[in-house]
Short mmCIF file of C-alpha atoms and ligand atoms in Angstrom, two decimals:
data_model
loop_
_atom_site.label_atom_id
_atom_site.label_comp_id
_atom_site.label_asym_id
_atom_site.label_seq_id
_atom_site.Cartn_x
_atom_site.Cartn_y
_atom_site.Cartn_z
CA UNK A 140 207.75 180.08 202.38
CA UNK A 141 205.40 178.97 205.12
CA UNK A 142 205.27 179.97 208.89
CA UNK A 143 207.26 176.76 211.24
CA UNK A 144 205.23 175.76 214.10
CA UNK A 145 206.08 173.43 216.80
CA UNK A 146 203.34 171.41 218.28
CA UNK A 147 204.24 169.68 221.65
CA UNK A 148 202.06 166.81 222.41
CA UNK A 149 201.35 166.28 218.88
CA UNK A 150 200.54 162.55 219.10
CA UNK A 151 198.08 163.08 221.23
CA UNK A 152 194.37 163.89 221.04
CA UNK A 153 194.44 167.79 220.74
CA UNK A 154 198.04 167.64 219.51
CA UNK A 155 197.26 165.34 216.60
CA UNK A 156 194.04 167.75 215.64
CA UNK A 157 196.12 170.79 215.96
CA UNK A 158 198.87 169.06 213.38
CA UNK A 159 196.11 168.48 210.70
CA UNK A 160 194.80 171.92 211.36
CA UNK A 161 197.87 173.99 210.85
CA UNK A 162 198.91 171.84 208.03
CA UNK A 163 195.83 172.44 206.42
CA UNK A 164 196.40 176.29 207.12
CA UNK A 165 199.81 176.04 205.06
CA UNK A 166 202.60 175.76 208.14
CA UNK A 167 205.54 173.73 208.37
CA UNK A 168 204.73 171.72 211.26
CA UNK A 169 207.12 170.47 213.88
CA UNK A 170 205.56 167.69 216.22
CA UNK A 171 207.02 166.91 219.36
CA UNK A 172 206.00 163.84 221.79
CA UNK A 173 207.59 161.34 224.15
CA UNK A 174 204.57 159.11 223.63
CA UNK A 175 204.05 158.87 227.33
CA UNK A 176 200.56 159.11 226.50
CA UNK A 177 200.21 160.08 222.88
CA UNK A 178 199.56 157.40 220.18
CA UNK A 179 201.70 157.93 217.38
CA UNK A 180 198.94 156.26 215.17
CA UNK A 181 197.22 159.47 215.83
CA UNK A 182 199.84 161.06 213.34
CA UNK A 183 200.76 158.11 211.07
CA UNK A 184 199.03 159.44 208.29
CA UNK A 185 201.25 162.90 208.36
CA UNK A 186 204.30 160.89 208.04
CA UNK A 187 204.28 161.02 204.43
CA UNK A 188 203.52 164.68 204.53
CA UNK A 189 206.74 166.76 203.81
CA UNK A 190 205.80 169.76 205.41
CA UNK A 191 205.70 167.75 208.65
CA UNK A 192 208.90 166.69 210.83
CA UNK A 193 208.41 164.48 214.01
CA UNK A 194 210.62 164.75 217.15
CA UNK A 195 210.53 161.87 219.62
CA UNK A 196 211.71 163.97 222.39
CA UNK A 197 210.48 164.73 226.34
CA UNK A 198 210.02 168.17 226.38
CA UNK A 199 211.23 168.52 230.41
CA UNK A 200 214.56 167.82 228.92
CA UNK A 201 216.14 170.67 227.31
CA UNK A 202 214.54 171.35 223.79
CA UNK A 203 216.56 172.09 220.69
CA UNK A 204 215.21 172.40 217.40
CA UNK A 205 217.11 173.28 214.57
CA UNK A 206 215.93 176.29 212.37
CA UNK A 207 213.66 179.13 212.44
CA UNK A 208 210.40 178.60 214.62
CA UNK A 209 207.61 181.38 214.29
CA UNK A 210 204.98 179.63 216.72
CA UNK A 211 204.94 177.12 219.46
CA UNK A 212 201.66 175.44 220.92
CA UNK A 213 202.77 173.33 224.29
CA UNK A 214 200.00 170.61 224.13
CA UNK A 215 202.11 168.05 226.15
CA UNK A 216 200.87 166.69 229.00
CA UNK A 217 198.77 163.60 230.80
CA UNK A 218 195.36 165.48 230.60
CA UNK A 219 193.04 162.78 232.21
CA UNK A 220 192.37 162.49 236.01
CA UNK A 221 193.68 158.59 236.22
CA UNK A 222 196.69 159.23 233.94
CA UNK A 223 197.81 162.15 236.12
CA UNK A 224 197.11 159.76 239.24
CA UNK A 225 199.30 157.18 237.64
CA UNK A 226 202.15 159.40 236.87
CA UNK A 227 201.96 162.57 239.15
CA UNK A 228 205.68 163.80 238.89
CA UNK A 229 205.47 163.30 235.20
CA UNK A 230 202.66 165.83 235.23
CA UNK A 231 204.04 168.31 237.43
CA UNK A 232 207.34 168.35 235.06
CA UNK A 233 205.90 169.03 232.01
CA UNK A 234 203.78 171.52 233.24
CA UNK A 235 206.30 173.06 234.82
CA UNK A 236 209.86 172.47 233.46
CA UNK A 237 208.44 171.70 230.10
CA UNK A 238 206.50 175.11 229.98
CA UNK A 239 210.01 176.70 231.06
CA UNK A 240 211.85 174.97 228.33
CA UNK A 241 209.46 175.98 225.92
CA UNK A 242 209.25 179.62 226.96
CA UNK A 243 213.16 179.71 226.42
CA UNK A 244 212.81 178.50 223.02
CA UNK A 245 210.32 181.00 222.18
CA UNK A 246 212.62 183.55 223.40
CA UNK A 247 215.82 182.57 221.58
CA UNK A 248 213.79 182.10 218.20
CA UNK A 249 211.54 184.92 218.59
CA UNK A 250 208.52 183.11 218.43
CA UNK A 251 204.99 183.41 219.79
CA UNK A 252 203.96 180.68 222.16
CA UNK A 253 200.40 179.34 223.19
CA UNK A 254 200.10 177.35 226.28
CA UNK A 255 197.42 174.73 227.03
CA UNK A 256 196.01 175.74 230.58
CA UNK A 257 192.74 174.30 231.64
CA UNK A 258 189.32 174.60 233.43
CA UNK A 259 191.22 172.64 236.36
CA UNK A 260 192.86 176.21 237.23
CA UNK A 261 189.58 176.95 238.64
CA UNK A 262 189.37 173.80 240.89
CA UNK A 263 185.88 172.75 242.15
CA UNK A 264 184.46 176.25 241.61
CA UNK A 265 182.92 178.16 244.11
CA UNK A 266 181.31 180.57 241.31
CA UNK A 267 179.22 179.62 238.02
CA UNK A 268 179.82 179.94 235.05
CA UNK A 269 183.61 180.70 235.54
CA UNK A 270 184.80 183.63 234.28
CA UNK A 271 188.60 184.24 233.47
CA UNK A 272 188.86 186.52 236.59
CA UNK A 273 187.63 183.98 238.96
CA UNK A 274 191.15 182.96 240.81
CA UNK A 275 189.81 179.18 241.53
CA UNK A 276 189.27 176.93 244.50
CA UNK A 277 192.02 174.16 244.07
CA UNK A 278 193.22 171.96 246.44
CA UNK A 279 197.38 171.71 246.17
CA UNK A 280 197.63 168.59 247.96
CA UNK A 281 194.87 166.70 246.59
CA UNK A 282 195.05 163.95 243.97
CA UNK A 283 194.16 166.53 241.21
CA UNK A 284 196.92 169.11 242.75
CA UNK A 285 199.49 167.54 240.49
CA UNK A 286 197.90 168.85 237.35
CA UNK A 287 196.14 171.79 238.86
CA UNK A 288 198.87 173.39 240.08
CA UNK A 289 201.38 172.66 237.29
CA UNK A 290 198.84 174.38 234.97
CA UNK A 291 198.82 177.57 237.43
CA UNK A 292 202.36 177.51 237.49
CA UNK A 293 202.45 177.38 233.58
CA UNK A 294 200.11 180.36 233.94
CA UNK A 295 202.25 182.42 236.03
CA UNK A 296 205.71 181.64 234.10
CA UNK A 297 204.01 182.49 230.99
CA UNK A 298 202.86 185.61 232.07
CA UNK A 299 206.46 186.27 233.52
CA UNK A 300 208.19 185.54 230.21
CA UNK A 301 205.84 188.09 228.64
CA UNK A 302 205.84 190.90 231.32
CA UNK A 303 209.76 190.35 231.92
CA UNK A 304 211.10 189.22 228.63
CA UNK A 305 208.90 190.60 226.14
CA UNK A 306 207.80 187.15 224.85
CA UNK A 307 204.44 187.05 222.92
CA UNK A 308 202.21 184.77 224.93
CA UNK A 309 198.65 183.27 224.84
CA UNK A 310 196.83 181.31 227.64
CA UNK A 311 194.10 178.99 226.74
CA UNK A 312 191.95 177.57 229.28
CA UNK A 313 190.29 174.63 227.85
CA UNK A 314 187.23 172.94 229.44
CA UNK A 315 186.02 169.49 228.73
CA UNK A 316 186.63 168.42 224.98
CA UNK A 317 185.85 165.35 223.34
CA UNK A 318 186.01 163.70 219.94
CA UNK A 319 187.73 161.29 217.77
CA UNK A 320 191.35 160.12 219.02
CA UNK A 321 190.51 160.32 222.38
CA UNK A 322 192.08 157.10 224.15
CA UNK A 323 189.43 154.46 224.45
CA UNK A 324 190.98 153.72 227.61
CA UNK A 325 191.97 157.02 229.39
CA UNK A 326 189.46 156.69 232.08
CA UNK A 327 187.56 160.53 231.24
CA UNK A 328 183.77 160.21 230.98
CA UNK A 329 182.80 160.05 227.23
CA UNK A 330 185.40 157.40 226.18
CA UNK A 331 184.42 155.17 229.08
CA UNK A 332 181.04 155.33 228.47
CA UNK A 333 181.35 154.77 224.95
CA UNK A 334 183.56 151.81 225.46
CA UNK A 335 181.27 150.52 227.96
CA UNK A 336 177.85 151.04 225.58
CA UNK A 337 179.54 149.57 222.86
CA UNK A 338 180.91 146.37 224.66
CA UNK A 339 177.25 146.01 226.63
CA UNK A 340 179.05 146.66 229.66
CA UNK A 341 176.95 149.01 232.40
CA UNK A 342 177.82 152.46 232.34
CA UNK A 343 179.74 153.54 235.67
CA UNK A 344 178.55 157.01 236.77
CA UNK A 345 180.45 158.10 239.78
CA UNK A 346 178.60 159.86 242.73
CA UNK A 347 175.03 160.23 242.13
CA UNK A 348 176.03 161.81 238.59
CA UNK A 349 174.52 165.37 239.68
CA UNK A 350 177.64 166.90 239.01
CA UNK A 351 177.98 168.79 235.66
CA UNK A 352 180.51 169.24 232.81
CA UNK A 353 180.46 171.33 229.42
CA UNK A 354 181.37 169.15 226.28
CA UNK A 355 182.88 171.00 223.57
CA UNK A 356 183.95 169.09 220.31
CA UNK A 357 187.32 169.06 219.29
CA UNK A 358 186.66 170.87 215.86
CA UNK A 359 185.44 173.88 217.71
CA UNK A 360 188.08 173.71 220.37
CA UNK A 361 191.07 173.63 217.59
CA UNK A 362 189.69 176.84 215.78
CA UNK A 363 189.45 178.41 219.12
CA UNK A 364 192.86 177.70 219.55
CA UNK A 365 193.99 178.86 215.70
CA UNK A 366 192.01 182.38 216.38
CA UNK A 367 193.52 182.76 219.71
CA UNK A 368 196.97 182.28 218.57
CA UNK A 369 196.44 184.64 215.55
CA UNK A 370 195.06 187.23 218.27
CA UNK A 371 196.79 189.94 219.93
CA UNK A 372 195.23 188.99 223.23
CA UNK A 373 197.86 187.66 225.59
CA UNK A 374 195.50 187.10 228.91
CA UNK A 375 193.89 183.90 229.73
CA UNK A 376 190.72 183.02 227.51
CA UNK A 377 188.32 180.26 228.32
CA UNK A 378 187.29 178.21 225.46
CA UNK A 379 184.77 175.30 225.87
CA UNK A 380 180.66 174.89 225.34
CA UNK A 381 178.85 176.42 227.37
CA UNK A 382 176.19 173.70 226.80
CA UNK A 383 176.07 171.92 230.47
CA UNK A 384 174.87 168.94 231.50
CA UNK A 385 174.89 166.30 234.31
CA UNK A 386 176.87 163.26 234.02
CA UNK A 387 174.11 161.13 234.93
CA UNK A 388 171.99 163.04 231.60
CA UNK A 389 175.22 162.09 229.64
CA UNK A 390 175.54 158.59 230.28
CA UNK A 391 171.61 158.44 229.33
CA UNK A 392 172.34 160.12 225.85
CA UNK A 393 175.16 157.82 225.06
CA UNK A 394 172.92 154.56 226.14
CA UNK A 395 170.22 156.45 223.69
CA UNK A 396 172.56 157.27 220.96
CA UNK A 397 174.37 153.82 220.69
CA UNK A 398 171.15 151.79 221.26
CA UNK A 399 172.89 149.35 224.01
CA UNK A 400 170.97 147.65 226.33
CA UNK A 401 173.49 148.31 229.25
CA UNK A 402 172.36 150.10 232.15
CA UNK A 403 173.98 152.64 234.79
CA UNK A 404 175.60 151.70 237.56
CA UNK A 405 176.83 153.99 240.35
CA UNK A 406 180.54 154.06 241.69
CA UNK A 407 181.89 156.25 244.55
CA UNK A 408 182.55 159.92 243.51
CA UNK A 409 186.38 160.23 243.15
CA UNK A 410 188.13 162.71 245.77
CA UNK A 411 188.13 166.65 244.85
CA UNK A 412 186.06 165.78 241.59
CA UNK A 413 184.31 169.23 240.90
CA UNK A 414 180.50 169.77 241.12
CA UNK A 415 179.98 171.99 238.57
CA UNK A 416 181.61 173.43 235.56
CA UNK A 417 180.88 175.74 232.48
CA UNK A 418 182.93 177.83 230.77
CA UNK A 419 181.66 181.69 230.40
CA UNK A 420 182.78 182.56 226.97
CA UNK A 421 181.99 186.33 226.45
CA UNK A 422 185.63 186.83 226.55
CA UNK A 423 186.34 184.26 223.26
CA UNK A 424 183.13 185.64 221.65
CA UNK A 425 184.31 189.17 221.68
CA UNK A 426 187.96 188.98 221.58
CA UNK A 427 187.86 185.95 219.17
CA UNK A 428 184.75 186.06 217.69
CA UNK A 429 184.25 182.51 218.00
CA UNK A 430 181.86 180.10 219.49
CA UNK A 431 181.04 176.72 219.17
CA UNK A 432 179.12 175.41 216.44
CA UNK A 433 178.78 171.51 216.65
CA UNK A 434 176.19 170.64 219.06
CA UNK A 435 176.46 167.65 221.66
CA UNK A 436 174.09 165.43 219.11
CA UNK A 437 176.30 165.77 216.15
CA UNK A 438 179.70 165.47 218.07
CA UNK A 439 178.77 162.61 219.72
CA UNK A 440 177.87 161.04 216.55
CA UNK A 441 180.58 161.70 214.99
CA UNK A 442 182.71 160.55 217.96
CA UNK A 443 180.72 157.32 217.81
CA UNK A 444 181.67 156.47 214.42
CA UNK A 445 185.44 156.40 215.61
CA UNK A 446 184.80 154.70 218.61
CA UNK A 447 183.00 151.90 216.62
CA UNK A 448 186.24 151.42 214.34
CA UNK A 449 188.61 151.48 217.22
CA UNK A 450 186.88 149.28 219.85
N1 UDP B 1581 183.00 160.04 235.32
C1 UDP B 1581 181.93 159.42 235.61
N2 UDP B 1581 182.34 157.76 235.28
C2 UDP B 1581 183.53 157.37 234.65
C3 UDP B 1581 184.36 158.75 234.30
C4 UDP B 1581 184.11 159.62 234.46
O1 UDP B 1581 180.99 159.44 236.32
O2 UDP B 1581 183.61 156.23 234.36
C5 UDP B 1581 182.70 161.47 235.90
C6 UDP B 1581 183.90 162.08 236.64
O3 UDP B 1581 183.57 161.73 238.19
C7 UDP B 1581 183.69 163.35 236.58
C8 UDP B 1581 182.91 163.55 235.17
O4 UDP B 1581 182.54 162.29 235.23
O5 UDP B 1581 182.61 163.55 237.41
C9 UDP B 1581 183.87 163.87 234.12
O6 UDP B 1581 185.28 163.30 234.23
P1 UDP B 1581 186.53 163.33 233.35
O7 UDP B 1581 187.32 162.35 233.80
O8 UDP B 1581 185.64 162.98 232.24
O9 UDP B 1581 186.86 164.60 233.29
P2 UDP B 1581 187.23 165.92 234.60
O10 UDP B 1581 186.23 166.81 234.10
O11 UDP B 1581 186.79 165.56 235.88
O12 UDP B 1581 188.66 166.33 234.40
#
């Protein structure tokens, strides 16, 4: 009998790729999603698969799953800045109450749980690149506070369940990730730039475009998650691609790749927008033997193919 894994946020961008990966590794997959920001189309192809089940459920409410569960991946949450600005309370609840419910489930089932934390725990970072030892620079009452603090609480309660209840826990800090199945209208830089380029609209760069991010292709991220889950390391691990780029350069790359006649226009920088972000991935390299394999040119090409089909 294959191992059984519960994946929350299963209809989302990352959750749906995780369902695919764990099914291909021979797991029985239980997907769970309340479809607040997830899209059932992302997992439609899995409904005929007998090793896949789906629960339409909100994990901020008590979570009941009959039968054995060996692993849990908690990936449910609004994850783009415009989503958590629109849904601040849900964002706090899924990171806090949802995590609590899933840790309780892990404890009662004897399951190992991996929770999806984020580079946002570093806030607008004062050290660069960010190592796991850095405690961060977060504004708790700013617009991003609802996401950042929910994820910081997630890490704290996860460590508490590990230390106090002996639950087997894993914490990943995910840096900017992109690829097929991102929502075209999720407001993040890549889907926005690609949709604008494909529609012949101007690309909206916020601020002067000098802020940086480091973008990881989704298949690389999923491989890092798989390796971390299977490892015996319970402290937080950064997973991301250290190749750092300014947002202005990023917009220019999208323009060049799509061959659009669109230009760049500048709009105001959102409050508390981090100025720079790059993961230090020494831990992932040493502990998991992981590093990203797909470079940005290749990753953007694959993503463009998806966006062309879905625009
Ligand atoms: N950004 C931009 N234009 C857009 C959307 C985003 O210049 O249309 C910028 C945003 O201000 C930030 C960066 O792109 O500096 C990455 O934003 P995203 O929403 O993708 O994620 P974040 O890393 O800020 O959570």
